[in-house]
């Protein structure tokens, strides 16, 4: 697929795609992480999803030709393959296997979006944070010193945006988790010491902490 477009290197915190734009190109992430986000009325942002190497961003506009539904920004350095929308559609049409993979990815994103909406409506900040930490541990974690270190350049305000909350509320929830011995934090680092209680919290089951 690398012959379909041009490789491009993006610096940290650069906007790859802007909500409302009429562009239709797709960026296939070759390395690094991106956030998919939308602005709030108060000037902040809500992070809708995290995308990593091996995933495509911008594919919805390429497929339906409508304006971008959200913005995409890099978390750290990112390398991507920029594919024109028409070329991307021809590629999918000529390769049933690739088309099936894309449909599977879109279906998974819809399921994830449904889950996020339910979580915002019915779960506490602590529960939503626990779910996000479990997700990040599963996707990026590396066992170190009897814990799982999260390998993702996600600042605390970005972590808060990813669970639809404020930085202050997430800081309080992290403090509770630290006091319970479930997470460890340090300058630019976050490690999960015990995943099982976090999974219970994310599932809506009590572990003796409240926020």
mmCIF file with all atom_site columns, C-alpha atoms in Angstrom, residues 42-113:
data_model
loop_
_atom_site.group_PDB
_atom_site.id
_atom_site.type_symbol
_atom_site.label_atom_id
_atom_site.label_alt_id
_atom_site.label_comp_id
_atom_site.label_asym_id
_atom_site.label_entity_id
_atom_site.label_seq_id
_atom_site.pdbx_PDB_ins_code
_atom_site.Cartn_x
_atom_site.Cartn_y
_atom_site.Cartn_z
_atom_site.occupancy
_atom_site.B_iso_or_equiv
_atom_site.pdbx_formal_charge
_atom_site.auth_seq_id
_atom_site.auth_comp_id
_atom_site.auth_asym_id
_atom_site.auth_atom_id
_atom_site.pdbx_PDB_model_num
ATOM 1  C CA . UNK A 1 42  ? -15.833 26.460 26.550 1.00 0.00 ? 42  UNK A CA 1
ATOM 2  C CA . UNK A 1 43  ? -12.772 26.395 24.328 1.00 0.00 ? 43  UNK A CA 1
ATOM 3  C CA . UNK A 1 44  ? -11.467 23.001 25.414 1.00 0.00 ? 44  UNK A CA 1
ATOM 4  C CA . UNK A 1 45  ? -11.616 19.739 23.570 1.00 0.00 ? 45  UNK A CA 1
ATOM 5  C CA . UNK A 1 46  ? -13.021 16.258 23.960 1.00 0.00 ? 46  UNK A CA 1
ATOM 6  C CA . UNK A 1 47  ? -10.799 13.441 22.753 1.00 0.00 ? 47  UNK A CA 1
ATOM 7  C CA . UNK A 1 48  ? -13.026 10.963 20.955 1.00 0.00 ? 48  UNK A CA 1
ATOM 8  C CA . UNK A 1 49  ? -10.417 8.305  20.222 1.00 0.00 ? 49  UNK A CA 1
ATOM 9  C CA . UNK A 1 50  ? -6.737  7.449  20.056 1.00 0.00 ? 50  UNK A CA 1
ATOM 10 C CA . UNK A 1 51  ? -5.205  6.130  16.847 1.00 0.00 ? 51  UNK A CA 1
ATOM 11 C CA . UNK A 1 52  ? -1.865  4.370  16.454 1.00 0.00 ? 52  UNK A CA 1
ATOM 12 C CA . UNK A 1 53  ? 0.416   2.917  13.795 1.00 0.00 ? 53  UNK A CA 1
ATOM 13 C CA . UNK A 1 54  ? -1.463  0.553  11.490 1.00 0.00 ? 54  UNK A CA 1
ATOM 14 C CA . UNK A 1 55  ? -4.687  2.564  11.591 1.00 0.00 ? 55  UNK A CA 1
ATOM 15 C CA . UNK A 1 56  ? -6.072  5.054  9.075  1.00 0.00 ? 56  UNK A CA 1
ATOM 16 C CA . UNK A 1 57  ? -7.507  8.483  9.844  1.00 0.00 ? 57  UNK A CA 1
ATOM 17 C CA . UNK A 1 58  ? -9.642  10.562 7.522  1.00 0.00 ? 58  UNK A CA 1
ATOM 18 C CA . UNK A 1 59  ? -11.211 7.525  5.880  1.00 0.00 ? 59  UNK A CA 1
ATOM 19 C CA . UNK A 1 60  ? -14.817 8.551  6.562  1.00 0.00 ? 60  UNK A CA 1
ATOM 20 C CA . UNK A 1 61  ? -14.534 11.733 4.476  1.00 0.00 ? 61  UNK A CA 1
ATOM 21 C CA . UNK A 1 62  ? -12.748 9.767  1.765  1.00 0.00 ? 62  UNK A CA 1
ATOM 22 C CA . UNK A 1 63  ? -15.635 7.314  1.598  1.00 0.00 ? 63  UNK A CA 1
ATOM 23 C CA . UNK A 1 64  ? -18.637 9.653  1.802  1.00 0.00 ? 64  UNK A CA 1
ATOM 24 C CA . UNK A 1 65  ? -17.215 12.994 0.587  1.00 0.00 ? 65  UNK A CA 1
ATOM 25 C CA . UNK A 1 66  ? -18.723 14.912 3.503  1.00 0.00 ? 66  UNK A CA 1
ATOM 26 C CA . UNK A 1 67  ? -16.844 17.439 5.686  1.00 0.00 ? 67  UNK A CA 1
ATOM 27 C CA . UNK A 1 68  ? -14.447 16.123 8.303  1.00 0.00 ? 68  UNK A CA 1
ATOM 28 C CA . UNK A 1 69  ? -16.442 15.082 11.395 1.00 0.00 ? 69  UNK A CA 1
ATOM 29 C CA . UNK A 1 70  ? -13.558 15.654 13.846 1.00 0.00 ? 70  UNK A CA 1
ATOM 30 C CA . UNK A 1 71  ? -9.991  16.908 14.021 1.00 0.00 ? 71  UNK A CA 1
ATOM 31 C CA . UNK A 1 72  ? -6.906  14.689 14.270 1.00 0.00 ? 72  UNK A CA 1
ATOM 32 C CA . UNK A 1 73  ? -3.676  15.813 15.945 1.00 0.00 ? 73  UNK A CA 1
ATOM 33 C CA . UNK A 1 74  ? -0.380  14.099 16.668 1.00 0.00 ? 74  UNK A CA 1
ATOM 34 C CA . UNK A 1 75  ? 0.581   13.275 20.253 1.00 0.00 ? 75  UNK A CA 1
ATOM 35 C CA . UNK A 1 76  ? 4.272   12.904 19.494 1.00 0.00 ? 76  UNK A CA 1
ATOM 36 C CA . UNK A 1 77  ? 6.265   12.543 16.275 1.00 0.00 ? 77  UNK A CA 1
ATOM 37 C CA . UNK A 1 78  ? 4.216   10.700 13.666 1.00 0.00 ? 78  UNK A CA 1
ATOM 38 C CA . UNK A 1 79  ? 4.990   9.266  10.267 1.00 0.00 ? 79  UNK A CA 1
ATOM 39 C CA . UNK A 1 80  ? 2.059   8.811  7.928  1.00 0.00 ? 80  UNK A CA 1
ATOM 40 C CA . UNK A 1 81  ? 1.255   7.801  4.389  1.00 0.00 ? 81  UNK A CA 1
ATOM 41 C CA . UNK A 1 82  ? -0.944  10.438 2.748  1.00 0.00 ? 82  UNK A CA 1
ATOM 42 C CA . UNK A 1 83  ? -3.292  8.809  0.231  1.00 0.00 ? 83  UNK A CA 1
ATOM 43 C CA . UNK A 1 84  ? -5.648  10.832 -2.039 1.00 0.00 ? 84  UNK A CA 1
ATOM 44 C CA . UNK A 1 85  ? -9.276  9.984  -1.423 1.00 0.00 ? 85  UNK A CA 1
ATOM 45 C CA . UNK A 1 86  ? -10.023 8.771  -4.963 1.00 0.00 ? 86  UNK A CA 1
ATOM 46 C CA . UNK A 1 87  ? -6.975  6.526  -4.937 1.00 0.00 ? 87  UNK A CA 1
ATOM 47 C CA . UNK A 1 88  ? -7.991  5.164  -1.530 1.00 0.00 ? 88  UNK A CA 1
ATOM 48 C CA . UNK A 1 89  ? -11.487 4.294  -2.798 1.00 0.00 ? 89  UNK A CA 1
ATOM 49 C CA . UNK A 1 90  ? -10.102 2.560  -5.890 1.00 0.00 ? 90  UNK A CA 1
ATOM 50 C CA . UNK A 1 91  ? -7.749  0.554  -3.705 1.00 0.00 ? 91  UNK A CA 1
ATOM 51 C CA . UNK A 1 92  ? -10.598 -0.689 -1.503 1.00 0.00 ? 92  UNK A CA 1
ATOM 52 C CA . UNK A 1 93  ? -12.823 -1.454 -4.510 1.00 0.00 ? 93  UNK A CA 1
ATOM 53 C CA . UNK A 1 94  ? -10.128 -3.573 -6.148 1.00 0.00 ? 94  UNK A CA 1
ATOM 54 C CA . UNK A 1 95  ? -9.144  -5.507 -3.007 1.00 0.00 ? 95  UNK A CA 1
ATOM 55 C CA . UNK A 1 96  ? -12.046 -7.215 -1.205 1.00 0.00 ? 96  UNK A CA 1
ATOM 56 C CA . UNK A 1 97  ? -9.810  -8.245 1.701  1.00 0.00 ? 97  UNK A CA 1
ATOM 57 C CA . UNK A 1 98  ? -8.730  -4.656 2.358  1.00 0.00 ? 98  UNK A CA 1
ATOM 58 C CA . UNK A 1 99  ? -12.331 -3.486 2.026  1.00 0.00 ? 99  UNK A CA 1
ATOM 59 C CA . UNK A 1 100 ? -13.444 -6.089 4.583  1.00 0.00 ? 100 UNK A CA 1
ATOM 60 C CA . UNK A 1 101 ? -10.729 -4.945 6.996  1.00 0.00 ? 101 UNK A CA 1
ATOM 61 C CA . UNK A 1 102 ? -11.861 -1.338 6.633  1.00 0.00 ? 102 UNK A CA 1
ATOM 62 C CA . UNK A 1 103 ? -15.487 -2.280 7.261  1.00 0.00 ? 103 UNK A CA 1
ATOM 63 C CA . UNK A 1 104 ? -14.413 -4.225 10.348 1.00 0.00 ? 104 UNK A CA 1
ATOM 64 C CA . UNK A 1 105 ? -12.484 -1.190 11.601 1.00 0.00 ? 105 UNK A CA 1
ATOM 65 C CA . UNK A 1 106 ? -15.447 1.129  11.046 1.00 0.00 ? 106 UNK A CA 1
ATOM 66 C CA . UNK A 1 107 ? -17.761 -1.288 12.856 1.00 0.00 ? 107 UNK A CA 1
ATOM 67 C CA . UNK A 1 108 ? -15.405 -1.459 15.823 1.00 0.00 ? 108 UNK A CA 1
ATOM 68 C CA . UNK A 1 109 ? -15.256 2.336  15.958 1.00 0.00 ? 109 UNK A CA 1
ATOM 69 C CA . UNK A 1 110 ? -19.055 2.556  16.009 1.00 0.00 ? 110 UNK A CA 1
ATOM 70 C CA . UNK A 1 111 ? -19.204 0.056  18.866 1.00 0.00 ? 111 UNK A CA 1
ATOM 71 C CA . UNK A 1 112 ? -16.562 2.042  20.732 1.00 0.00 ? 112 UNK A CA 1
ATOM 72 C CA . UNK A 1 113 ? -18.457 5.299  20.176 1.00 0.00 ? 113 UNK A CA 1
#
